[in-house]
Amino acid sequence: MPSLRPLLATLALASVALAAQAEDVEALLVIKNHRFEPAELKVPAGQRVKLTVHNQDTTPEEFESKSLKREKVVPAGAKITVFIGPLKPGRYDVFGEYHEDTAKGSVVAE
Amino acid sequence: MFATALIVFRESLEAALFVGIIAAATQHLAGRIRWLSGGVAAGALGAVLLALAARTLSEALDGIGQDLVNIGVLTLALLMLLWHCIWVSNHTREMVAEAKFLGHEVQSGQRRPWALMVAVALAVLREGAETVLFVSGSLSGSEAPVAQVVLSGALGLGLGVAAGAVIYAGLARVPTRHIFSVTNTLIALLAASLASQLVRALVQAGLLNLGTETLWDSSWLLTQESALGTLLHALVGYDAQPMAVQGLAYVATLAAIYLGSRALRRGHPAPAPVAVAAPR
């Protein structure tokens, strides 16, 4: 893919440079007993957020959100990072794919 | 019970369809079963190792270690498919045409399709690691009896493999003169889909920060979790809410394959029409 690779590399470098400048807002979401805590996480709109997901259960979970376009496995006991946003104000549903009946939550950007 | 089967099915579907398409694309090659099985086995072994290292990997590099592995795997798989689509398939087309022209067995002149084998291994690795992690988690958790987890996991995997067999059987009925065009188109779409997933992984890891606005939202029409949505996601990379940069990567990949193949063919005029006419 001769045309896209240099472009992607440039984009990646540029965004790393940008990321280093801008201070990301940090937020924490805990998974416990196959539920999200808090069930409703408030984050600022219009800013990129560094979201830490901490799985305190003894089984893995997959943190997933269609509207945030994120999908990531969180092994038992692990803490992972997912970058989200900048978001428009609104409610974004998140769920745990491995325990979909209980692990439901939302990220509210305001 | 069915939740486990459904999750394992979803994870295995993509890899199974991929293997089915590659098996159809290489049906003219002698010994392809051995190569394909080797790719699948290597991928499965890698998946187990990756799942064992999941905890360490997840927390590595400030929580994005897993994304970086994913990015590496997607990049390599994408390069393999591009190499196949642009170079190997055009080369094979010529060789098949020449073989027909000379009355040789097509198999005799073929090289090993290593690029596709690596791509198969990587597809199994990527989808397999999550499956292994999920199933082993269900086994260690006290939520359901072991036999039930194993049974429903096997059911999900069986359904995934069956879907791969169905697409293979469908493609096997395509007439020989069209099979290259059909499988090449499918592989090109898989490559575009990989590029889209790669870009998404870069954004998720915070390494790419441009073009993240939603391009469209077709979830009112077809959600990605629906049966058709899942199938289209696995086959052509359907995304109900893609980011602009994903769309760009998708289109750029198809364009690169199209332009690359055209440039190669212009360099070596295809002998195909001559070969088809010659035996008469």
mmCIF file of C-alpha atoms in Angstrom:
data_model
loop_
_atom_site.group_PDB
_atom_site.id
_atom_site.type_symbol
_atom_site.label_atom_id
_atom_site.label_comp_id
_atom_site.label_asym_id
_atom_site.label_seq_id
_atom_site.Cartn_x
_atom_site.Cartn_y
_atom_site.Cartn_z
ATOM 1 C CA MET A 1 0.000 0.000 0.000
ATOM 2 C CA PRO A 2 2.533 2.540 -1.123
ATOM 3 C CA SER A 3 0.228 5.559 -0.997
ATOM 4 C CA LEU A 4 -1.342 5.051 2.425
ATOM 5 C CA ARG A 5 1.509 3.887 4.629
ATOM 6 C CA PRO A 6 3.552 7.096 4.657
ATOM 7 C CA LEU A 7 0.315 9.013 5.147
ATOM 8 C CA LEU A 8 -0.665 6.872 8.122
ATOM 9 C CA ALA A 9 2.799 7.118 9.602
ATOM 10 C CA THR A 10 2.684 10.915 9.292
ATOM 11 C CA LEU A 11 -0.778 10.995 10.834
ATOM 12 C CA ALA A 12 0.342 8.780 13.697
ATOM 13 C CA LEU A 13 3.398 10.926 14.378
ATOM 14 C CA ALA A 14 1.372 14.122 14.174
ATOM 15 C CA SER A 15 -1.183 12.774 16.601
ATOM 16 C CA VAL A 16 1.474 11.599 19.032
ATOM 17 C CA ALA A 17 2.870 15.143 18.959
ATOM 18 C CA LEU A 18 -0.623 16.535 19.513
ATOM 19 C CA ALA A 19 -1.320 14.034 22.264
ATOM 20 C CA ALA A 20 1.839 15.052 24.072
ATOM 21 C CA GLN A 21 0.749 18.692 24.074
ATOM 22 C CA ALA A 22 -2.875 18.355 25.086
ATOM 23 C CA GLU A 23 -3.534 17.231 28.630
ATOM 24 C CA ASP A 24 -6.034 14.406 28.518
ATOM 25 C CA VAL A 25 -8.785 14.330 31.095
ATOM 26 C CA GLU A 26 -8.666 11.095 33.074
ATOM 27 C CA ALA A 27 -11.647 9.014 34.127
ATOM 28 C CA LEU A 28 -12.067 5.659 35.877
ATOM 29 C CA LEU A 29 -14.649 2.972 35.350
ATOM 30 C CA VAL A 30 -14.658 -0.067 37.637
ATOM 31 C CA ILE A 31 -16.164 -3.450 36.799
ATOM 32 C CA LYS A 32 -17.316 -5.290 39.907
ATOM 33 C CA ASN A 33 -19.764 -8.199 40.148
ATOM 34 C CA HIS A 34 -20.245 -7.827 36.401
ATOM 35 C CA ARG A 35 -21.560 -4.275 36.801
ATOM 36 C CA PHE A 36 -20.063 -0.908 35.990
ATOM 37 C CA GLU A 37 -19.255 1.509 38.803
ATOM 38 C CA PRO A 38 -20.343 4.226 38.348
ATOM 39 C CA ALA A 39 -23.174 3.062 36.114
ATOM 40 C CA GLU A 40 -23.228 6.561 34.697
ATOM 41 C CA LEU A 41 -19.815 8.132 34.148
ATOM 42 C CA LYS A 42 -19.693 11.878 33.519
ATOM 43 C CA VAL A 43 -16.908 13.226 31.286
ATOM 44 C CA PRO A 44 -16.368 16.662 29.753
ATOM 45 C CA ALA A 45 -17.584 17.084 26.158
ATOM 46 C CA GLY A 46 -15.240 18.279 23.420
ATOM 47 C CA GLN A 47 -12.097 16.846 25.029
ATOM 48 C CA ARG A 48 -10.257 13.602 24.631
ATOM 49 C CA VAL A 49 -10.586 11.445 27.723
ATOM 50 C CA LYS A 50 -8.135 8.829 28.938
ATOM 51 C CA LEU A 51 -10.488 6.231 30.351
ATOM 52 C CA THR A 52 -9.113 3.567 32.674
ATOM 53 C CA VAL A 53 -11.219 0.431 32.994
ATOM 54 C CA HIS A 54 -10.417 -1.652 36.058
ATOM 55 C CA ASN A 55 -11.867 -5.151 36.141
ATOM 56 C CA GLN A 56 -12.070 -6.215 39.803
ATOM 57 C CA ASP A 57 -13.850 -9.469 39.006
ATOM 58 C CA THR A 58 -12.168 -12.864 38.738
ATOM 59 C CA THR A 59 -13.384 -13.345 35.154
ATOM 60 C CA PRO A 60 -12.470 -11.386 32.016
ATOM 61 C CA GLU A 61 -14.814 -8.827 30.518
ATOM 62 C CA GLU A 62 -14.989 -7.101 27.170
ATOM 63 C CA PHE A 63 -15.556 -3.383 27.480
ATOM 64 C CA GLU A 64 -17.604 -2.401 24.466
ATOM 65 C CA SER A 65 -19.537 0.557 23.124
ATOM 66 C CA LYS A 66 -21.064 0.877 19.692
ATOM 67 C CA SER A 67 -21.584 4.639 19.913
ATOM 68 C CA LEU A 68 -18.083 5.266 21.274
ATOM 69 C CA LYS A 69 -16.711 2.772 18.740
ATOM 70 C CA ARG A 70 -14.577 1.011 21.337
ATOM 71 C CA GLU A 71 -14.039 -2.674 22.063
ATOM 72 C CA LYS A 72 -11.400 -4.041 24.373
ATOM 73 C CA VAL A 73 -10.912 -7.116 26.523
ATOM 74 C CA VAL A 74 -10.164 -6.486 30.201
ATOM 75 C CA PRO A 75 -8.654 -9.637 31.775
ATOM 76 C CA ALA A 76 -9.578 -10.538 35.366
ATOM 77 C CA GLY A 77 -8.034 -8.039 37.754
ATOM 78 C CA ALA A 78 -6.479 -5.946 34.988
ATOM 79 C CA LYS A 79 -6.522 -2.202 34.371
ATOM 80 C CA ILE A 80 -6.595 -1.066 30.764
ATOM 81 C CA THR A 81 -6.623 2.281 29.011
ATOM 82 C CA VAL A 82 -9.040 3.357 26.297
ATOM 83 C CA PHE A 83 -8.971 6.803 24.749
ATOM 84 C CA ILE A 84 -12.413 8.212 23.972
ATOM 85 C CA GLY A 85 -13.706 11.415 22.436
ATOM 86 C CA PRO A 86 -13.620 14.336 21.903
ATOM 87 C CA LEU A 87 -17.336 13.705 22.366
ATOM 88 C CA LYS A 88 -20.380 15.757 21.497
ATOM 89 C CA PRO A 89 -22.623 16.313 24.529
ATOM 90 C CA GLY A 90 -24.883 13.316 25.013
ATOM 91 C CA ARG A 91 -25.256 9.826 26.413
ATOM 92 C CA TYR A 92 -23.145 6.947 25.113
ATOM 93 C CA ASP A 93 -24.085 3.415 26.096
ATOM 94 C CA VAL A 94 -21.363 1.004 27.184
ATOM 95 C CA PHE A 95 -21.665 -2.673 28.032
ATOM 96 C CA GLY A 96 -19.651 -5.727 28.967
ATOM 97 C CA GLU A 97 -19.982 -8.215 26.145
ATOM 98 C CA TYR A 98 -19.294 -11.210 28.368
ATOM 99 C CA HIS A 99 -22.031 -10.348 30.872
ATOM 100 C CA GLU A 100 -24.433 -8.330 28.811
ATOM 101 C CA ASP A 101 -27.467 -8.768 31.081
ATOM 102 C CA THR A 102 -25.858 -6.996 34.065
ATOM 103 C CA ALA A 103 -22.874 -5.049 32.731
ATOM 104 C CA LYS A 104 -24.680 -2.025 31.315
ATOM 105 C CA GLY A 105 -23.649 1.545 31.788
ATOM 106 C CA SER A 106 -23.247 4.844 30.073
ATOM 107 C CA VAL A 107 -20.787 7.643 29.536
ATOM 108 C CA VAL A 108 -22.393 11.072 29.690
ATOM 109 C CA ALA A 109 -20.532 13.898 27.984
ATOM 110 C CA GLU A 110 -21.504 17.381 29.130
ATOM 111 C CA MET B 1 -25.739 -21.375 27.941
ATOM 112 C CA PHE B 2 -26.599 -19.776 24.647
ATOM 113 C CA ALA B 3 -24.785 -16.575 25.591
ATOM 114 C CA THR B 4 -21.491 -18.513 25.632
ATOM 115 C CA ALA B 5 -22.259 -20.202 22.313
ATOM 116 C CA LEU B 6 -23.192 -16.869 20.750
ATOM 117 C CA ILE B 7 -20.022 -15.112 21.875
ATOM 118 C CA VAL B 8 -17.770 -17.962 20.707
ATOM 119 C CA PHE B 9 -19.687 -18.039 17.408
ATOM 120 C CA ARG B 10 -19.213 -14.293 16.869
ATOM 121 C CA GLU B 11 -15.499 -14.504 17.612
ATOM 122 C CA SER B 12 -14.905 -17.556 15.413
ATOM 123 C CA LEU B 13 -17.071 -16.437 12.486
ATOM 124 C CA GLU B 14 -14.641 -13.877 11.119
ATOM 125 C CA ALA B 15 -11.671 -16.254 11.151
ATOM 126 C CA ALA B 16 -13.765 -19.140 9.758
ATOM 127 C CA LEU B 17 -15.108 -17.080 6.833
ATOM 128 C CA PHE B 18 -11.583 -15.885 6.166
ATOM 129 C CA VAL B 19 -10.237 -19.446 6.045
ATOM 130 C CA GLY B 20 -13.174 -20.499 3.813
ATOM 131 C CA ILE B 21 -12.439 -17.741 1.309
ATOM 132 C CA ILE B 22 -8.706 -18.447 1.284
ATOM 133 C CA ALA B 23 -9.370 -22.186 0.831
ATOM 134 C CA ALA B 24 -11.518 -21.367 -2.212
ATOM 135 C CA ALA B 25 -8.940 -18.923 -3.572
ATOM 136 C CA THR B 26 -6.217 -21.563 -3.415
ATOM 137 C CA GLN B 27 -8.223 -24.571 -4.605
ATOM 138 C CA HIS B 28 -6.004 -24.937 -7.646
ATOM 139 C CA LEU B 29 -2.947 -25.464 -5.443
ATOM 140 C CA ALA B 30 -1.665 -28.920 -4.565
ATOM 141 C CA GLY B 31 -1.128 -29.508 -0.845
ATOM 142 C CA ARG B 32 -3.137 -26.479 0.212
ATOM 143 C CA ILE B 33 -4.921 -28.425 2.961
ATOM 144 C CA ARG B 34 -1.566 -28.960 4.648
ATOM 145 C CA TRP B 35 -0.656 -25.284 4.380
ATOM 146 C CA LEU B 36 -4.046 -24.087 5.508
ATOM 147 C CA SER B 37 -4.105 -26.461 8.493
ATOM 148 C CA GLY B 38 -0.589 -25.342 9.365
ATOM 149 C CA GLY B 39 -1.737 -21.707 9.347
ATOM 150 C CA VAL B 40 -4.778 -22.472 11.481
ATOM 151 C CA ALA B 41 -2.735 -24.563 13.950
ATOM 152 C CA ALA B 42 -0.021 -21.893 14.286
ATOM 153 C CA GLY B 43 -2.713 -19.263 14.839
ATOM 154 C CA ALA B 44 -4.474 -21.383 17.462
ATOM 155 C CA LEU B 45 -1.223 -22.020 19.331
ATOM 156 C CA GLY B 46 -0.423 -18.307 19.232
ATOM 157 C CA ALA B 47 -3.919 -17.539 20.503
ATOM 158 C CA VAL B 48 -3.410 -19.718 23.590
ATOM 159 C CA LEU B 49 -0.038 -18.079 24.304
ATOM 160 C CA LEU B 50 -1.530 -14.618 23.803
ATOM 161 C CA ALA B 51 -4.418 -15.440 26.142
ATOM 162 C CA LEU B 52 -1.958 -16.678 28.796
ATOM 163 C CA ALA B 53 -0.069 -13.392 28.563
ATOM 164 C CA ALA B 54 -3.244 -11.300 28.431
ATOM 165 C CA ARG B 55 -3.079 -9.883 31.954
ATOM 166 C CA THR B 56 0.555 -8.755 31.645
ATOM 167 C CA LEU B 57 0.032 -7.503 28.132
ATOM 168 C CA SER B 58 -3.101 -5.545 29.020
ATOM 169 C CA GLU B 59 -1.408 -3.551 31.732
ATOM 170 C CA ALA B 60 1.812 -3.015 29.768
ATOM 171 C CA LEU B 61 2.660 0.424 28.367
ATOM 172 C CA ASP B 62 0.143 2.322 30.452
ATOM 173 C CA GLY B 63 -2.763 0.049 29.523
ATOM 174 C CA ILE B 64 -2.422 0.008 25.744
ATOM 175 C CA GLY B 65 -0.146 -3.058 25.370
ATOM 176 C CA GLN B 66 -2.990 -5.166 24.034
ATOM 177 C CA ASP B 67 -3.832 -2.515 21.426
ATOM 178 C CA LEU B 68 -0.226 -2.414 20.252
ATOM 179 C CA VAL B 69 -0.184 -6.194 19.728
ATOM 180 C CA ASN B 70 -3.469 -5.884 17.874
ATOM 181 C CA ILE B 71 -2.058 -3.067 15.733
ATOM 182 C CA GLY B 72 1.021 -5.161 14.898
ATOM 183 C CA VAL B 73 -1.080 -8.203 13.960
ATOM 184 C CA LEU B 74 -3.488 -6.143 11.835
ATOM 185 C CA THR B 75 -0.639 -4.358 10.040
ATOM 186 C CA LEU B 76 1.124 -7.602 9.191
ATOM 187 C CA ALA B 77 -2.125 -9.256 8.041
ATOM 188 C CA LEU B 78 -2.938 -6.218 5.900
ATOM 189 C CA LEU B 79 0.513 -6.269 4.271
ATOM 190 C CA MET B 80 0.136 -9.999 3.497
ATOM 191 C CA LEU B 81 -3.231 -9.456 1.815
ATOM 192 C CA LEU B 82 -1.982 -6.445 -0.149
ATOM 193 C CA TRP B 83 1.039 -8.430 -1.295
ATOM 194 C CA HIS B 84 -1.291 -11.214 -2.376
ATOM 195 C CA CYS B 85 -3.832 -8.973 -4.106
ATOM 196 C CA ILE B 86 -1.358 -6.805 -5.976
ATOM 197 C CA TRP B 87 1.529 -9.095 -6.775
ATOM 198 C CA VAL B 88 0.780 -12.782 -6.262
ATOM 199 C CA SER B 89 -2.689 -12.861 -7.776
ATOM 200 C CA ASN B 90 -1.567 -11.135 -10.962
ATOM 201 C CA HIS B 91 1.437 -13.388 -11.185
ATOM 202 C CA THR B 92 -0.719 -16.481 -10.599
ATOM 203 C CA ARG B 93 -3.181 -15.357 -13.244
ATOM 204 C CA GLU B 94 -0.343 -15.321 -15.750
ATOM 205 C CA MET B 95 1.001 -18.665 -14.625
ATOM 206 C CA VAL B 96 -2.405 -20.308 -14.777
ATOM 207 C CA ALA B 97 -2.926 -18.905 -18.260
ATOM 208 C CA GLU B 98 0.500 -20.111 -19.356
ATOM 209 C CA ALA B 99 -0.077 -23.540 -17.859
ATOM 210 C CA LYS B 100 -3.359 -23.864 -19.742
ATOM 211 C CA PHE B 101 -1.650 -22.696 -22.882
ATOM 212 C CA LEU B 102 1.113 -25.225 -22.552
ATOM 213 C CA GLY B 103 -1.248 -27.955 -21.430
ATOM 214 C CA HIS B 104 0.510 -28.383 -18.098
ATOM 215 C CA GLU B 105 -1.069 -29.166 -14.814
ATOM 216 C CA VAL B 106 -1.692 -25.876 -13.086
ATOM 217 C CA GLN B 107 -0.386 -27.284 -9.827
ATOM 218 C CA SER B 108 3.068 -27.953 -11.177
ATOM 219 C CA GLY B 109 4.108 -24.310 -11.494
ATOM 220 C CA GLN B 110 2.721 -23.014 -8.221
ATOM 221 C CA ARG B 111 4.691 -21.690 -5.340
ATOM 222 C CA ARG B 112 3.589 -22.011 -1.772
ATOM 223 C CA PRO B 113 1.032 -19.332 -0.935
ATOM 224 C CA TRP B 114 2.912 -18.269 2.190
ATOM 225 C CA ALA B 115 1.424 -14.772 2.335
ATOM 226 C CA LEU B 116 -2.072 -16.221 2.611
ATOM 227 C CA MET B 117 -0.951 -18.794 5.175
ATOM 228 C CA VAL B 118 0.493 -16.065 7.390
ATOM 229 C CA ALA B 119 -2.742 -14.078 6.978
ATOM 230 C CA VAL B 120 -4.771 -17.167 7.987
ATOM 231 C CA ALA B 121 -2.593 -17.713 11.069
ATOM 232 C CA LEU B 122 -2.985 -14.063 12.079
ATOM 233 C CA ALA B 123 -6.769 -14.140 11.624
ATOM 234 C CA VAL B 124 -7.035 -17.231 13.844
ATOM 235 C CA LEU B 125 -4.627 -15.686 16.355
ATOM 236 C CA ARG B 126 -6.594 -12.449 16.652
ATOM 237 C CA GLU B 127 -10.053 -13.951 16.989
ATOM 238 C CA GLY B 128 -8.802 -17.016 18.859
ATOM 239 C CA ALA B 129 -7.063 -15.182 21.701
ATOM 240 C CA GLU B 130 -10.295 -13.490 22.772
ATOM 241 C CA THR B 131 -12.194 -16.766 22.535
ATOM 242 C CA VAL B 132 -9.641 -18.618 24.651
ATOM 243 C CA LEU B 133 -9.666 -15.827 27.234
ATOM 244 C CA PHE B 134 -13.441 -15.746 27.386
ATOM 245 C CA VAL B 135 -13.904 -19.524 27.622
ATOM 246 C CA SER B 136 -11.145 -19.978 30.210
ATOM 247 C CA GLY B 137 -12.692 -17.132 32.210
ATOM 248 C CA SER B 138 -16.073 -18.843 32.110
ATOM 249 C CA LEU B 139 -14.473 -22.099 33.197
ATOM 250 C CA SER B 140 -12.710 -20.551 36.180
ATOM 251 C CA GLY B 141 -15.727 -18.491 37.193
ATOM 252 C CA SER B 142 -18.340 -20.372 39.188
ATOM 253 C CA GLU B 143 -21.221 -19.101 37.079
ATOM 254 C CA ALA B 144 -21.920 -22.254 35.102
ATOM 255 C CA PRO B 145 -20.981 -25.945 35.255
ATOM 256 C CA VAL B 146 -17.817 -26.843 33.328
ATOM 257 C CA ALA B 147 -19.556 -29.314 31.009
ATOM 258 C CA GLN B 148 -22.094 -26.702 30.022
ATOM 259 C CA VAL B 149 -19.424 -24.102 29.183
ATOM 260 C CA VAL B 150 -17.424 -26.624 27.152
ATOM 261 C CA LEU B 151 -20.525 -27.830 25.328
ATOM 262 C CA SER B 152 -21.808 -24.380 24.436
ATOM 263 C CA GLY B 153 -18.311 -23.212 23.478
ATOM 264 C CA ALA B 154 -18.012 -26.192 21.140
ATOM 265 C CA LEU B 155 -21.450 -25.417 19.734
ATOM 266 C CA GLY B 156 -20.443 -21.809 18.969
ATOM 267 C CA LEU B 157 -17.161 -22.898 17.405
ATOM 268 C CA GLY B 158 -18.952 -25.578 15.373
ATOM 269 C CA LEU B 159 -21.407 -23.013 14.009
ATOM 270 C CA GLY B 160 -18.542 -20.673 13.102
ATOM 271 C CA VAL B 161 -16.679 -23.436 11.275
ATOM 272 C CA ALA B 162 -19.926 -24.431 9.531
ATOM 273 C CA ALA B 163 -20.302 -20.856 8.247
ATOM 274 C CA GLY B 164 -16.765 -21.069 6.843
ATOM 275 C CA ALA B 165 -17.630 -24.388 5.171
ATOM 276 C CA VAL B 166 -20.780 -22.869 3.657
ATOM 277 C CA ILE B 167 -18.910 -19.978 2.055
ATOM 278 C CA TYR B 168 -16.253 -22.393 0.784
ATOM 279 C CA ALA B 169 -18.908 -24.670 -0.733
ATOM 280 C CA GLY B 170 -20.570 -21.656 -2.341
ATOM 281 C CA LEU B 171 -17.326 -20.390 -3.837
ATOM 282 C CA ALA B 172 -16.350 -23.883 -5.020
ATOM 283 C CA ARG B 173 -19.333 -23.778 -7.375
ATOM 284 C CA VAL B 174 -18.109 -20.630 -9.102
ATOM 285 C CA PRO B 175 -16.856 -21.534 -12.592
ATOM 286 C CA THR B 176 -13.043 -21.761 -12.810
ATOM 287 C CA ARG B 177 -12.715 -18.822 -15.189
ATOM 288 C CA HIS B 178 -14.436 -16.516 -12.697
ATOM 289 C CA ILE B 179 -12.978 -17.886 -9.455
ATOM 290 C CA PHE B 180 -9.910 -15.620 -9.463
ATOM 291 C CA SER B 181 -11.956 -12.465 -9.934
ATOM 292 C CA VAL B 182 -14.457 -13.493 -7.263
ATOM 293 C CA THR B 183 -11.932 -14.554 -4.600
ATOM 294 C CA ASN B 184 -9.658 -11.594 -5.380
ATOM 295 C CA THR B 185 -12.550 -9.201 -4.894
ATOM 296 C CA LEU B 186 -13.413 -10.869 -1.580
ATOM 297 C CA ILE B 187 -9.789 -10.758 -0.417
ATOM 298 C CA ALA B 188 -9.510 -7.085 -1.445
ATOM 299 C CA LEU B 189 -12.612 -6.322 0.646
ATOM 300 C CA LEU B 190 -11.099 -8.247 3.586
ATOM 301 C CA ALA B 191 -7.929 -6.151 3.225
ATOM 302 C CA ALA B 192 -9.981 -2.920 3.248
ATOM 303 C CA SER B 193 -11.809 -4.193 6.320
ATOM 304 C CA LEU B 194 -8.481 -4.893 8.067
ATOM 305 C CA ALA B 195 -7.299 -1.353 7.249
ATOM 306 C CA SER B 196 -10.463 0.056 8.794
ATOM 307 C CA GLN B 197 -9.986 -2.058 11.947
ATOM 308 C CA LEU B 198 -6.326 -1.045 12.109
ATOM 309 C CA VAL B 199 -7.195 2.647 12.074
ATOM 310 C CA ARG B 200 -9.802 2.071 14.764
ATOM 311 C CA ALA B 201 -7.223 0.320 16.949
ATOM 312 C CA LEU B 202 -4.827 3.258 16.475
ATOM 313 C CA VAL B 203 -7.526 5.703 17.601
ATOM 314 C CA GLN B 204 -8.481 3.509 20.569
ATOM 315 C CA ALA B 205 -4.847 3.410 21.710
ATOM 316 C CA GLY B 206 -4.674 7.208 21.445
ATOM 317 C CA LEU B 207 -2.041 7.047 18.678
ATOM 318 C CA LEU B 208 -4.234 8.599 16.011
ATOM 319 C CA ASN B 209 -6.290 11.612 16.763
ATOM 320 C CA LEU B 210 -7.621 12.849 13.444
ATOM 321 C CA GLY B 211 -10.826 12.192 11.563
ATOM 322 C CA THR B 212 -12.512 10.580 14.547
ATOM 323 C CA GLU B 213 -15.930 12.095 13.869
ATOM 324 C CA THR B 214 -18.690 9.654 12.923
ATOM 325 C CA LEU B 215 -19.026 9.278 9.159
ATOM 326 C CA TRP B 216 -22.559 7.879 9.227
ATOM 327 C CA ASP B 217 -24.908 6.056 11.552
ATOM 328 C CA SER B 218 -26.812 3.242 9.879
ATOM 329 C CA SER B 219 -27.638 1.424 13.120
ATOM 330 C CA TRP B 220 -31.328 2.291 12.610
ATOM 331 C CA LEU B 221 -31.193 0.257 9.398
ATOM 332 C CA LEU B 222 -28.846 -2.574 10.306
ATOM 333 C CA THR B 223 -27.156 -2.974 13.690
ATOM 334 C CA GLN B 224 -23.793 -4.666 13.824
ATOM 335 C CA GLU B 225 -25.054 -7.198 16.366
ATOM 336 C CA SER B 226 -27.822 -8.483 14.076
ATOM 337 C CA ALA B 227 -27.164 -11.702 12.174
ATOM 338 C CA LEU B 228 -26.816 -9.916 8.828
ATOM 339 C CA GLY B 229 -24.759 -7.118 10.398
ATOM 340 C CA THR B 230 -22.349 -9.638 11.958
ATOM 341 C CA LEU B 231 -21.995 -11.461 8.651
ATOM 342 C CA LEU B 232 -21.416 -8.277 6.655
ATOM 343 C CA HIS B 233 -18.919 -7.080 9.263
ATOM 344 C CA ALA B 234 -16.937 -10.299 8.885
ATOM 345 C CA LEU B 235 -17.110 -10.324 5.077
ATOM 346 C CA VAL B 236 -16.801 -6.701 3.973
ATOM 347 C CA GLY B 237 -16.100 -4.852 7.242
ATOM 348 C CA TYR B 238 -19.585 -3.386 7.687
ATOM 349 C CA ASP B 239 -19.607 -0.798 10.467
ATOM 350 C CA ALA B 240 -22.835 0.870 11.586
ATOM 351 C CA GLN B 241 -21.046 3.939 12.998
ATOM 352 C CA PRO B 242 -17.630 4.250 11.374
ATOM 353 C CA MET B 243 -15.218 7.117 11.914
ATOM 354 C CA ALA B 244 -14.249 9.288 8.938
ATOM 355 C CA VAL B 245 -10.658 8.041 9.073
ATOM 356 C CA GLN B 246 -11.883 4.415 8.882
ATOM 357 C CA GLY B 247 -13.764 5.208 5.683
ATOM 358 C CA LEU B 248 -10.654 6.854 4.299
ATOM 359 C CA ALA B 249 -8.486 3.812 5.112
ATOM 360 C CA TYR B 250 -11.067 1.476 3.545
ATOM 361 C CA VAL B 251 -11.288 3.405 0.272
ATOM 362 C CA ALA B 252 -7.529 4.036 0.124
ATOM 363 C CA THR B 253 -6.833 0.277 0.463
ATOM 364 C CA LEU B 254 -9.213 -0.636 -2.366
ATOM 365 C CA ALA B 255 -7.722 2.142 -4.505
ATOM 366 C CA ALA B 256 -4.158 0.963 -3.786
ATOM 367 C CA ILE B 257 -5.056 -2.617 -4.786
ATOM 368 C CA TYR B 258 -6.851 -1.494 -7.937
ATOM 369 C CA LEU B 259 -4.122 0.907 -9.065
ATOM 370 C CA GLY B 260 -1.309 -1.452 -8.058
ATOM 371 C CA SER B 261 -2.816 -4.374 -10.008
ATOM 372 C CA ARG B 262 -3.443 -2.169 -13.032
ATOM 373 C CA ALA B 263 0.119 -0.884 -13.040
ATOM 374 C CA LEU B 264 1.449 -4.469 -12.835
ATOM 375 C CA ARG B 265 -0.791 -5.712 -15.613
ATOM 376 C CA ARG B 266 0.208 -2.860 -17.853
ATOM 377 C CA GLY B 267 3.833 -3.890 -17.282
ATOM 378 C CA HIS B 268 3.089 -7.507 -18.258
ATOM 379 C CA PRO B 269 0.121 -7.733 -20.631
ATOM 380 C CA ALA B 270 -2.108 -10.561 -19.429
ATOM 381 C CA PRO B 271 -1.899 -13.610 -21.710
ATOM 382 C CA ALA B 272 -5.291 -14.825 -20.494
ATOM 383 C CA PRO B 273 -7.388 -14.141 -23.643
ATOM 384 C CA VAL B 274 -4.824 -15.912 -25.851
ATOM 385 C CA ALA B 275 -4.713 -18.895 -23.548
ATOM 386 C CA VAL B 276 -8.483 -19.287 -23.493
ATOM 387 C CA ALA B 277 -8.647 -19.212 -27.283
ATOM 388 C CA ALA B 278 -5.579 -21.376 -27.909
ATOM 389 C CA PRO B 279 -6.782 -24.873 -26.940
ATOM 390 C CA ARG B 280 -9.543 -24.835 -29.560
#
